[in-house]
Coordinates of C-alpha atoms in Angstrom, one line a residue:
Chain I
X1 CA 74.2 37.8 17.3
X2 CA 76.7 35.0 16.7
X3 CA 75.9 32.1 19.0
X4 CA 77.8 29.0 20.0
X5 CA 76.1 26.1 21.8
X6 CA 78.2 23.5 23.5
X7 CA 76.5 20.1 23.7
X8 CA 77.5 16.9 25.6
X9 CA 76.4 13.3 25.2
X10 CA 75.7 11.8 28.7
X11 CA 74.6 8.3 29.8
X12 CA 70.9 8.0 29.3
X13 CA 69.4 8.9 32.7
X14 CA 66.7 6.3 32.5
X15 CA 69.1 3.5 32.0
X16 CA 70.2 1.2 34.8
X17 CA 73.9 1.7 35.3
X18 CA 76.5 -1.0 35.7
X19 CA 80.1 -0.5 36.9
X20 CA 83.4 -1.7 35.6
X21 CA 86.1 -0.9 38.2
X22 CA 86.3 2.9 38.8
X23 CA 84.1 3.7 35.8
X24 CA 80.7 2.9 34.3
X25 CA 80.6 -0.2 32.2
X26 CA 80.2 1.6 29.0
X27 CA 80.0 -1.3 26.6
X28 CA 76.3 -1.3 26.1
X29 CA 75.5 2.1 27.5
X30 CA 73.2 4.4 25.6
X31 CA 73.9 8.1 25.4
X32 CA 71.5 11.0 25.0
X33 CA 72.0 14.8 24.7
X34 CA 72.5 16.3 28.2
X35 CA 69.0 17.6 28.9
X36 CA 70.3 21.0 30.0
X37 CA 72.2 21.3 26.7
X38 CA 68.9 20.7 24.9
X39 CA 67.6 23.8 26.8
X40 CA 70.7 25.7 25.9
X41 CA 70.1 24.9 22.3
X42 CA 66.5 26.0 22.5
X43 CA 67.4 29.3 24.2
X44 CA 70.1 29.8 21.6
X45 CA 67.7 29.2 18.7
X46 CA 65.2 31.7 20.2
X47 CA 67.9 34.3 20.4
X48 CA 69.1 33.6 16.9
X49 CA 65.6 34.0 15.5
X50 CA 65.0 37.2 17.5
X51 CA 68.4 38.8 16.5
X52 CA 68.6 37.5 13.0
X53 CA 72.0 35.9 14.0
X54 CA 73.7 32.6 13.4
X55 CA 74.1 29.5 15.6
X56 CA 76.8 26.9 15.6
X57 CA 76.4 23.7 17.7
X58 CA 79.6 22.0 19.0
X59 CA 80.0 18.5 20.5
X60 CA 82.8 16.1 21.3
X61 CA 82.7 12.9 19.3
X62 CA 82.6 10.8 22.4
X63 CA 79.6 8.6 21.6
X64 CA 77.9 7.1 18.5
X65 CA 74.9 9.2 19.3
X66 CA 76.7 12.5 18.8
X67 CA 76.2 12.7 15.0
X68 CA 72.4 12.3 15.5
X69 CA 72.4 14.9 18.2
X70 CA 74.1 17.4 15.9
X71 CA 71.9 16.6 13.0
X72 CA 68.9 17.2 15.2
X73 CA 70.4 20.6 16.2
X74 CA 70.7 21.5 12.5
X75 CA 67.2 20.3 11.8
X76 CA 65.9 22.5 14.6
X77 CA 67.7 25.6 13.2
X78 CA 71.4 25.5 13.9
X79 CA 73.2 27.0 10.8
X80 CA 76.3 24.7 11.2
X81 CA 77.5 22.1 13.6
X82 CA 81.0 20.7 14.4
X83 CA 81.7 17.3 15.7
X84 CA 85.1 17.5 17.4
X85 CA 87.0 14.2 17.0
X86 CA 85.6 10.7 16.5
X87 CA 85.4 7.7 18.8
X88 CA 87.0 9.7 21.7
X89 CA 87.3 8.2 25.2
X90 CA 85.2 10.1 27.7
X91 CA 87.2 12.9 29.4
X92 CA 86.7 15.1 32.4
X93 CA 85.0 18.6 32.3
X94 CA 88.3 20.4 32.2
X95 CA 89.4 18.5 29.1
X96 CA 86.0 19.0 27.5
X97 CA 86.1 22.7 28.3
X98 CA 89.7 23.0 26.8
X99 CA 88.5 21.2 23.6
X100 CA 85.5 23.5 23.3
X101 CA 87.8 26.6 23.8
X102 CA 90.1 25.5 21.0
X103 CA 87.2 24.9 18.7
X104 CA 85.5 28.2 19.5
X105 CA 88.9 29.8 18.9
X106 CA 88.6 33.4 17.8
X107 CA 85.3 32.7 16.1
X108 CA 84.0 36.1 17.3
X109 CA 81.0 34.6 19.2
X110 CA 78.8 37.1 21.1
X111 CA 77.3 34.4 23.2
X112 CA 78.4 30.9 24.3
X113 CA 75.6 28.7 25.7
X114 CA 75.8 25.4 27.4
X115 CA 73.8 23.4 29.9
X116 CA 74.2 24.5 33.5
X117 CA 75.6 21.1 34.5
X118 CA 75.9 17.5 33.4
X119 CA 75.5 14.4 35.6
X120 CA 79.2 13.3 35.1
X121 CA 80.9 16.7 35.8
X122 CA 82.9 15.8 38.9
X123 CA 85.6 18.4 38.3
X124 CA 83.5 21.5 37.5
X125 CA 80.9 22.7 35.1
X126 CA 81.9 23.0 31.4
X127 CA 80.1 26.3 30.7
X128 CA 81.8 28.1 33.5
X129 CA 85.2 26.5 33.0
X130 CA 84.9 27.8 29.4
X131 CA 84.0 31.3 30.7
X132 CA 86.9 31.3 33.2
X133 CA 89.4 30.1 30.6
X134 CA 88.3 32.7 28.0
X135 CA 88.1 35.4 30.7
X136 CA 84.5 36.1 29.8
X137 CA 81.7 37.1 32.1
X138 CA 79.2 34.4 33.0
X139 CA 75.9 33.8 34.5
X140 CA 74.7 30.3 35.3
X141 CA 71.4 28.6 36.2
X142 CA 69.8 30.7 33.6
X143 CA 66.0 30.3 33.0
X144 CA 65.5 32.9 30.3
X145 CA 67.0 35.8 28.3
X146 CA 65.8 39.0 26.6
X147 CA 67.7 41.0 24.1
X148 CA 68.3 44.5 25.4
X149 CA 70.0 47.6 24.1
X150 CA 73.7 46.7 23.9
X151 CA 73.3 43.9 26.5
X152 CA 71.4 40.8 27.2
X153 CA 69.0 40.6 30.2
X154 CA 69.4 37.3 31.8
X155 CA 67.2 35.6 34.4
X156 CA 69.1 33.5 36.9
X157 CA 67.3 31.1 39.3
X158 CA 68.6 31.1 42.8
X159 CA 66.5 28.4 44.6
X160 CA 62.9 27.8 45.6
X161 CA 61.6 29.7 42.6
X162 CA 63.4 32.9 43.5
X163 CA 65.0 34.5 40.5
X164 CA 67.2 37.5 39.8
X165 CA 67.7 39.5 36.6
X166 CA 71.1 40.6 35.4
X167 CA 72.2 42.8 32.4
X168 CA 75.2 41.2 30.7
X169 CA 77.4 43.0 28.3
X170 CA 78.4 40.6 25.5
X171 CA 80.5 38.6 24.7
X172 CA 79.5 36.3 27.6
X173 CA 78.9 32.7 28.6
X174 CA 75.6 31.4 30.0
X175 CA 74.9 28.1 31.8
X176 CA 71.3 27.4 30.9
X177 CA 69.0 25.4 33.2
X178 CA 65.7 25.9 31.4
X179 CA 64.9 27.6 28.2
X180 CA 62.0 30.1 28.3
X181 CA 60.1 27.6 26.1
X182 CA 60.2 23.9 26.1
X183 CA 62.7 22.4 23.6
X184 CA 61.1 22.3 20.2
X185 CA 60.0 19.1 18.5
X186 CA 61.5 18.3 15.1
X187 CA 60.2 15.8 12.6
X188 CA 62.3 12.8 11.6
X189 CA 62.1 13.9 8.0
X190 CA 63.8 17.2 8.9
X191 CA 66.6 15.3 10.6
X192 CA 67.1 13.2 7.5
X193 CA 67.3 16.4 5.5
X194 CA 69.9 17.8 7.9
X195 CA 72.0 14.6 7.4
X196 CA 72.1 15.4 3.7
X197 CA 72.7 19.1 4.1
X198 CA 76.4 19.0 4.7
X199 CA 76.0 21.5 7.6
X200 CA 77.8 19.0 9.9
X201 CA 81.5 19.5 9.9
X202 CA 83.8 16.7 11.3
X203 CA 86.9 18.2 12.9
X204 CA 89.8 16.0 13.5
X205 CA 91.3 16.4 16.9
X206 CA 93.6 14.3 19.1
X207 CA 92.2 12.5 22.1
X208 CA 92.0 15.2 24.8
X209 CA 93.9 14.5 28.1
X210 CA 92.2 14.8 31.5
X211 CA 93.7 17.9 33.2
X212 CA 91.6 18.5 36.3
X213 CA 93.9 16.9 38.9
X214 CA 90.8 15.0 40.2
X215 CA 91.0 11.2 39.8
X216 CA 88.2 8.8 40.4
X217 CA 89.6 5.8 42.3
X218 CA 86.4 3.8 42.9
X219 CA 82.6 3.8 42.2
X220 CA 79.7 2.1 43.9
X221 CA 76.0 1.9 43.3
X222 CA 74.3 3.0 46.5
X223 CA 72.5 0.1 48.2
X224 CA 69.1 -0.1 46.5
X225 CA 66.2 0.4 48.7
X226 CA 68.3 0.5 51.8
X227 CA 65.8 0.9 54.7
X228 CA 62.8 0.7 52.4
X229 CA 60.3 -2.1 52.6
X230 CA 60.2 -3.4 49.0
X231 CA 56.8 -4.7 48.0
X232 CA 56.9 -8.0 46.2
X233 CA 54.4 -9.2 43.6
X234 CA 52.6 -7.7 40.6
X235 CA 50.9 -4.3 40.3
X236 CA 47.8 -5.7 42.0
X237 CA 49.8 -6.6 45.1
X238 CA 51.5 -3.3 45.0
X239 CA 48.3 -1.3 44.7
X240 CA 46.8 -3.3 47.6
X241 CA 49.8 -2.7 49.8
X242 CA 49.9 1.0 49.0
X243 CA 46.2 1.3 49.9
X244 CA 47.0 -0.3 53.3
X245 CA 49.8 2.2 53.8
X246 CA 47.5 5.1 52.9
X247 CA 44.9 3.8 55.4
X248 CA 47.5 3.4 58.1
X249 CA 48.7 6.9 57.6
X250 CA 45.2 8.1 58.1
X251 CA 44.8 9.8 54.7
X252 CA 42.3 7.3 53.3
Chain U
X1 CA 100.0 28.1 51.9
X2 CA 98.2 27.9 55.2
X3 CA 96.4 24.9 56.8
X4 CA 93.2 26.9 56.9
X5 CA 89.8 26.1 55.4
X6 CA 88.1 29.1 53.7
X7 CA 84.3 29.0 53.4
X8 CA 82.4 31.1 50.9
X9 CA 79.4 32.7 52.7
X10 CA 76.2 32.6 50.7
X11 CA 73.6 35.1 51.8
X12 CA 70.4 36.5 50.4
X13 CA 68.2 39.3 51.7
X14 CA 70.4 39.9 54.7
X15 CA 70.4 36.2 55.8
X16 CA 73.1 33.6 55.7
X17 CA 71.8 30.5 54.0
X18 CA 71.6 27.0 55.5
X19 CA 74.0 25.8 52.8
X20 CA 76.7 28.1 54.3
X21 CA 76.1 26.7 57.8
X22 CA 76.5 23.2 56.4
X23 CA 79.9 24.3 54.9
X24 CA 81.0 25.7 58.3
X25 CA 80.2 22.4 60.0
X26 CA 82.2 20.5 57.3
X27 CA 85.0 23.0 57.6
X28 CA 85.2 22.5 61.4
X29 CA 85.8 18.7 60.8
X30 CA 88.4 19.4 58.1
X31 CA 90.3 22.0 60.2
X32 CA 90.8 19.4 62.9
X33 CA 92.4 17.2 60.3
X34 CA 94.7 19.9 58.8
X35 CA 95.5 21.6 62.1
X36 CA 94.3 24.9 60.7
X37 CA 91.4 27.3 61.4
X38 CA 88.1 28.0 59.7
X39 CA 87.8 31.3 57.9
X40 CA 84.6 32.5 56.3
X41 CA 84.5 35.2 53.6
X42 CA 81.4 37.3 53.5
X43 CA 81.2 39.6 50.5
X44 CA 78.8 42.4 49.5
X45 CA 76.8 45.3 50.9
X46 CA 75.8 44.6 54.5
X47 CA 78.5 42.0 55.0
X48 CA 79.6 43.6 58.3
X49 CA 76.2 43.0 59.8
X50 CA 76.4 39.3 58.9
X51 CA 79.7 38.6 60.6
X52 CA 78.0 38.2 64.0
X53 CA 76.0 35.2 62.7
X54 CA 79.1 33.4 61.6
X55 CA 80.3 32.2 65.0
X56 CA 80.9 28.8 63.4
X57 CA 84.1 30.2 61.9
X58 CA 87.3 31.2 63.8
X59 CA 87.7 34.3 61.6
X60 CA 85.4 36.2 59.3
X61 CA 86.8 38.1 56.4
X62 CA 84.5 41.0 55.7
X63 CA 84.4 42.5 52.2
X64 CA 81.7 45.1 52.7
X65 CA 81.1 47.2 49.7
X66 CA 78.2 49.1 48.3
X67 CA 79.5 48.3 44.8
X68 CA 78.2 44.8 45.3
X69 CA 74.7 45.4 46.5
X70 CA 73.4 42.0 45.6
X71 CA 75.1 38.8 44.4
X72 CA 77.0 39.4 41.3
X73 CA 78.4 36.3 39.5
X74 CA 81.4 38.3 38.2
X75 CA 82.0 40.7 41.1
X76 CA 81.7 38.2 44.0
X77 CA 83.9 35.7 42.1
X78 CA 86.6 38.3 41.6
X79 CA 86.6 39.4 45.2
X80 CA 86.6 35.8 46.5
X81 CA 89.3 34.7 44.0
X82 CA 91.5 37.6 45.4
X83 CA 91.0 36.3 48.9
X84 CA 91.9 32.8 48.0
X85 CA 95.1 34.2 46.3
X86 CA 96.1 36.3 49.3
X87 CA 95.1 33.9 52.1
X88 CA 96.3 30.7 50.4
X89 CA 94.0 28.3 52.3
X90 CA 94.5 24.6 51.9
X91 CA 90.8 24.0 51.2
X92 CA 88.1 26.2 49.8
X93 CA 84.5 25.2 50.4
X94 CA 81.6 26.5 48.3
X95 CA 78.0 25.2 48.3
X96 CA 76.8 23.4 45.2
X97 CA 74.0 25.9 44.7
X98 CA 73.1 28.4 42.0
X99 CA 75.4 30.9 43.7
X100 CA 78.2 28.6 44.7
X101 CA 78.5 27.1 41.3
X102 CA 79.5 30.4 39.7
X103 CA 82.1 31.0 42.4
X104 CA 83.7 27.6 42.6
X105 CA 84.6 27.3 38.9
X106 CA 85.9 30.9 38.7
X107 CA 88.0 30.7 41.9
X108 CA 89.5 27.3 40.9
X109 CA 90.6 28.5 37.5
X110 CA 91.8 31.8 38.7
X111 CA 94.0 30.2 41.3
X112 CA 94.9 27.1 39.3
X113 CA 93.3 24.8 41.9
X114 CA 91.5 21.5 41.3
X115 CA 87.8 21.6 41.8
X116 CA 85.7 18.7 43.1
X117 CA 82.0 18.9 42.5
X118 CA 78.9 17.1 43.8
X119 CA 80.7 16.4 47.1
X120 CA 79.0 14.4 49.9
X121 CA 82.1 14.3 52.1
X122 CA 85.7 15.5 52.1
X123 CA 88.7 14.1 53.9
X124 CA 92.0 15.9 54.5
X125 CA 93.6 13.6 57.0
X126 CA 96.1 12.1 54.5
X127 CA 96.1 14.0 51.2
X128 CA 92.8 15.3 49.8
X129 CA 90.0 12.9 48.9
X130 CA 86.2 13.1 48.6
X131 CA 83.1 11.1 48.0
X132 CA 80.9 12.5 45.3
X133 CA 77.5 11.7 43.8
X134 CA 77.4 11.3 40.0
X135 CA 74.8 10.4 37.4
X136 CA 72.0 12.1 39.3
X137 CA 72.7 10.3 42.5
X138 CA 72.9 6.8 40.9
X139 CA 76.6 6.4 41.6
X140 CA 78.9 7.3 44.5
X141 CA 82.5 7.9 43.4
X142 CA 85.7 8.1 45.5
X143 CA 88.1 10.7 44.2
X144 CA 91.6 11.8 45.1
X145 CA 93.0 15.2 44.3
X146 CA 96.5 15.9 43.1
X147 CA 98.4 18.4 45.3
X148 CA 97.6 19.8 48.7
X149 CA 95.0 22.4 47.9
X150 CA 91.6 22.3 46.2
X151 CA 88.1 23.8 46.0
X152 CA 85.2 21.6 47.0
X153 CA 81.6 22.2 46.0
X154 CA 79.4 20.5 48.6
X155 CA 76.0 19.1 48.0
X156 CA 73.1 20.1 50.3
X157 CA 72.9 17.8 53.4
X158 CA 76.6 16.9 53.5
X159 CA 76.6 18.2 57.1
X160 CA 74.1 19.5 59.6
X161 CA 73.4 23.2 59.4
X162 CA 72.8 23.4 63.1
X163 CA 76.4 22.2 63.8
X164 CA 77.6 25.1 61.7
X165 CA 75.4 27.6 63.5
X166 CA 76.9 26.9 66.9
X167 CA 80.1 28.5 68.2
X168 CA 81.0 31.7 69.9
X169 CA 81.9 35.0 68.2
X170 CA 84.3 34.9 65.4
X171 CA 87.0 37.5 65.0
X172 CA 85.9 39.8 62.2
X173 CA 88.6 41.3 59.9
X174 CA 87.8 43.9 57.2
X175 CA 89.6 43.2 53.9
X176 CA 90.4 45.5 51.1
X177 CA 88.0 45.1 48.1
X178 CA 89.1 45.7 44.5
X179 CA 86.3 45.2 42.0
X180 CA 87.1 44.9 38.3
X181 CA 85.0 46.6 35.7
X182 CA 81.8 44.6 35.7
X183 CA 80.2 43.3 32.5
X184 CA 77.4 41.8 34.7
X185 CA 75.0 44.1 36.6
X186 CA 72.3 43.2 39.0
X187 CA 68.8 44.4 38.0
X188 CA 66.4 43.0 40.6
X189 CA 65.0 40.0 42.3
X190 CA 61.7 38.3 41.9
X191 CA 59.9 36.0 44.4
X192 CA 57.8 33.2 43.0
X193 CA 54.1 33.9 42.3
X194 CA 51.4 31.8 44.0
X195 CA 49.8 29.1 41.9
X196 CA 46.5 27.4 41.2
X197 CA 47.3 24.7 43.7
X198 CA 49.4 24.8 46.8
X199 CA 51.3 21.5 46.8
X200 CA 52.8 22.3 50.2
X201 CA 49.3 22.1 51.8
X202 CA 48.4 18.6 50.8
X203 CA 48.3 15.7 53.3
X204 CA 49.0 13.4 50.4
X205 CA 51.0 14.3 47.3
X206 CA 51.2 12.4 44.0
X207 CA 54.4 13.3 42.3
X208 CA 55.5 12.3 38.8
X209 CA 58.9 12.3 37.1
X210 CA 60.6 11.5 33.8
X211 CA 59.0 8.0 33.9
X212 CA 55.7 9.4 32.9
X213 CA 57.3 9.7 29.4
X214 CA 54.9 12.0 27.6
X215 CA 52.4 14.8 28.2
X216 CA 49.5 12.6 27.2
X217 CA 50.2 10.3 30.2
X218 CA 49.7 13.1 32.7
X219 CA 46.0 12.7 32.6
X220 CA 46.2 9.2 34.0
X221 CA 48.3 10.4 36.9
X222 CA 45.9 13.3 37.5
X223 CA 43.0 10.8 37.8
X224 CA 45.0 8.9 40.5
X225 CA 45.6 12.2 42.3
X226 CA 41.9 13.1 42.0
X227 CA 40.9 9.8 43.4
X228 CA 43.2 10.5 46.4
X229 CA 42.0 14.1 46.7
X230 CA 45.7 15.0 46.3
X231 CA 47.5 17.7 44.3
X232 CA 49.6 16.5 41.4
X233 CA 53.3 17.6 41.7
X234 CA 56.3 16.8 39.7
X235 CA 60.1 16.7 39.5
X236 CA 62.0 19.3 37.3
X237 CA 62.1 17.5 33.9
X238 CA 58.3 17.6 33.8
X239 CA 58.1 21.3 34.6
X240 CA 60.9 22.1 32.2
X241 CA 58.9 20.4 29.4
X242 CA 56.0 22.7 30.2
X243 CA 53.7 19.7 31.1
X244 CA 52.8 21.1 34.5
X245 CA 53.2 24.7 35.9
X246 CA 56.3 25.7 37.9
X247 CA 54.1 25.9 41.1
X248 CA 53.9 22.1 41.1
X249 CA 57.7 21.6 41.2
X250 CA 59.2 19.8 44.2
X251 CA 62.9 20.1 44.8
X252 CA 65.8 22.5 45.0
X253 CA 64.5 24.9 42.4
X254 CA 60.9 24.4 43.3
X255 CA 59.2 23.9 46.6
X256 CA 60.0 21.8 49.7
X257 CA 57.1 19.6 50.8
X258 CA 56.4 17.5 53.9
X259 CA 53.1 15.7 53.4
X260 CA 52.0 12.7 55.4
X261 CA 52.4 10.5 52.3
X262 CA 54.5 11.3 49.2
X263 CA 53.8 9.0 46.3
X264 CA 56.7 9.2 43.8
X265 CA 55.9 7.8 40.4
X266 CA 58.6 7.4 37.9
X267 CA 60.9 9.8 39.8
X268 CA 64.5 8.5 39.9
X269 CA 65.5 10.7 42.9
X270 CA 68.2 13.1 41.8
X271 CA 69.8 14.9 44.8
X272 CA 68.0 18.1 43.7
X273 CA 64.6 16.4 44.0
X274 CA 65.4 14.6 47.3
X275 CA 66.3 17.9 48.8
X276 CA 62.6 19.0 48.5
X277 CA 60.8 15.9 49.8
X278 CA 63.0 13.7 51.9
X279 CA 61.3 14.9 55.2
X280 CA 57.9 13.6 54.1
X281 CA 56.4 11.4 56.9
X282 CA 55.9 8.4 54.5
X283 CA 57.5 8.1 51.1
X284 CA 56.2 5.4 48.6
X285 CA 58.2 5.0 45.4
X286 CA 57.3 3.3 42.2
X287 CA 60.1 3.0 39.6
X288 CA 61.2 0.5 36.9
X289 CA 64.8 0.9 37.8
X290 CA 65.7 -1.0 41.0
X291 CA 68.8 1.1 41.4
X292 CA 66.9 4.4 41.4
X293 CA 68.1 6.6 44.3
X294 CA 64.5 7.4 45.2
X295 CA 64.4 3.9 46.9
X296 CA 67.2 5.1 49.2
X297 CA 64.9 7.6 50.9
X298 CA 61.6 5.8 50.4
X299 CA 59.9 3.9 53.2
X300 CA 58.1 1.6 50.8
X301 CA 59.0 0.7 47.2
X302 CA 57.8 -1.3 44.3
X303 CA 59.9 -2.0 41.2
X304 CA 57.7 -2.1 38.1
X305 CA 55.9 -0.3 35.4
X306 CA 54.0 2.8 36.7
X307 CA 51.5 2.4 33.9
X308 CA 50.5 -0.9 35.3
X309 CA 50.4 0.5 38.8
X310 CA 48.5 3.7 38.4
X311 CA 45.2 2.3 37.0
X312 CA 45.3 -0.5 39.5
X313 CA 45.5 1.9 42.5
X314 CA 43.0 4.4 40.9
X315 CA 40.5 1.6 40.6
X316 CA 40.9 0.5 44.2
X317 CA 40.5 4.0 45.4
X318 CA 37.4 4.6 43.3
X319 CA 35.9 1.2 44.0

């Protein structure tokens, strides 16, 4: 099985965000691998191991952290990785999808995996935009796969823990929510090895152009703690107040 | 093109989902702005029987076919895309759910329409614009859409489902269904299995999120939960890491809980999580990020380090 995994760098979800006009203030923003893409990589690696196939990881060079992300993917078991462009300005999901589609080209991939969503995809989900533009079948919100006879059995989560199984004839695109196993850990020494392996290819591309027809004109941070009583003081004061609240609610 | 609003009807096990009724409520407001009517497209085996429950629409397009016995990401998208092409509605509404996500992207690309995701509200009074939630609910963005037509994927809670349920009887219209050769086939559905602990039964729930940082720290949260006699629940990242079983998950893909007190520790409050706990009687949130959206639904909040807070509260409860 020949597998492609599409990975995105997204603003670190634990960081406090600041705004600059109609965008985030990106000057000091840290980026991490989109957590769902991490699961897509893990599911891809499991399938590669089971099928004796190959896996290539792709990412747009839109943040300094991207090289490290791709080296980590190689250290975990990706055969090759492609960094598409360097020092690119962030672009919408349509432009990302179009860039991935050009990079995948006619590479003959049986399976294209990416995370089910990313926190900045205002104009659609990259995995499914790729599927639609390649005219490939797709299943999204995938929480596990099993290799079948001539097809792939895919478990899709609906909601509230309800899941459905589908048989998918390859080639196909999957939007992964959760890999069937937690993303594997990889030692720093292995990542260093990957850096020296030459498995990361840097592909020169022009800055992609937004093409979704959706333009952000303004951004706001929702009013923090609107309506909430914010507790002042240190952890002792907080614990004391919480105990009072528990007592008032009659659960203590 | 028409001035109409076309709603994708999501249904499971013979029932129309609340997400669909919310779309119908939103569509009614939008139809008043465009001067058009509300159409609802219901696709799949048994669709005819569902038309009667879609009085919130003016017209129900019924694509009843045994060939689509259950939701099929490829088949339903193809049929709905065809309806968008032939009816040419101004606006298309899909829910931002597991089902709607597959439909929205496919339909937008097939019909060369812009797609706006994570929508909290849509306005069609002058041009098309929307307010959307980005970065896991940390940012609200105003967007404008080029052109006069677009697909909008609406977040849960954007309108009241009850408002979409009201209304008389819609006119039902059977539509021709052409289904392409399908590379995706439905095998079966599975309901969740019961777990060791029922988190929906607790009067108090201690819930942990990404802020717990590592599996080793779960023990400390468990001690607090034990001191309270409460089950330990979690948001999705914790479950996905395999640190707690799926039965402990609160939110869209997990369980909906309504305890007397919900203590959220290190949970930022992504929309998918809020969907599963916002109706708790009292919500207390502890988070190091003062901008965390969880404080938007909490009744009480403390900004600080949860590893300072947890032992302090555990000690007071034990003491």
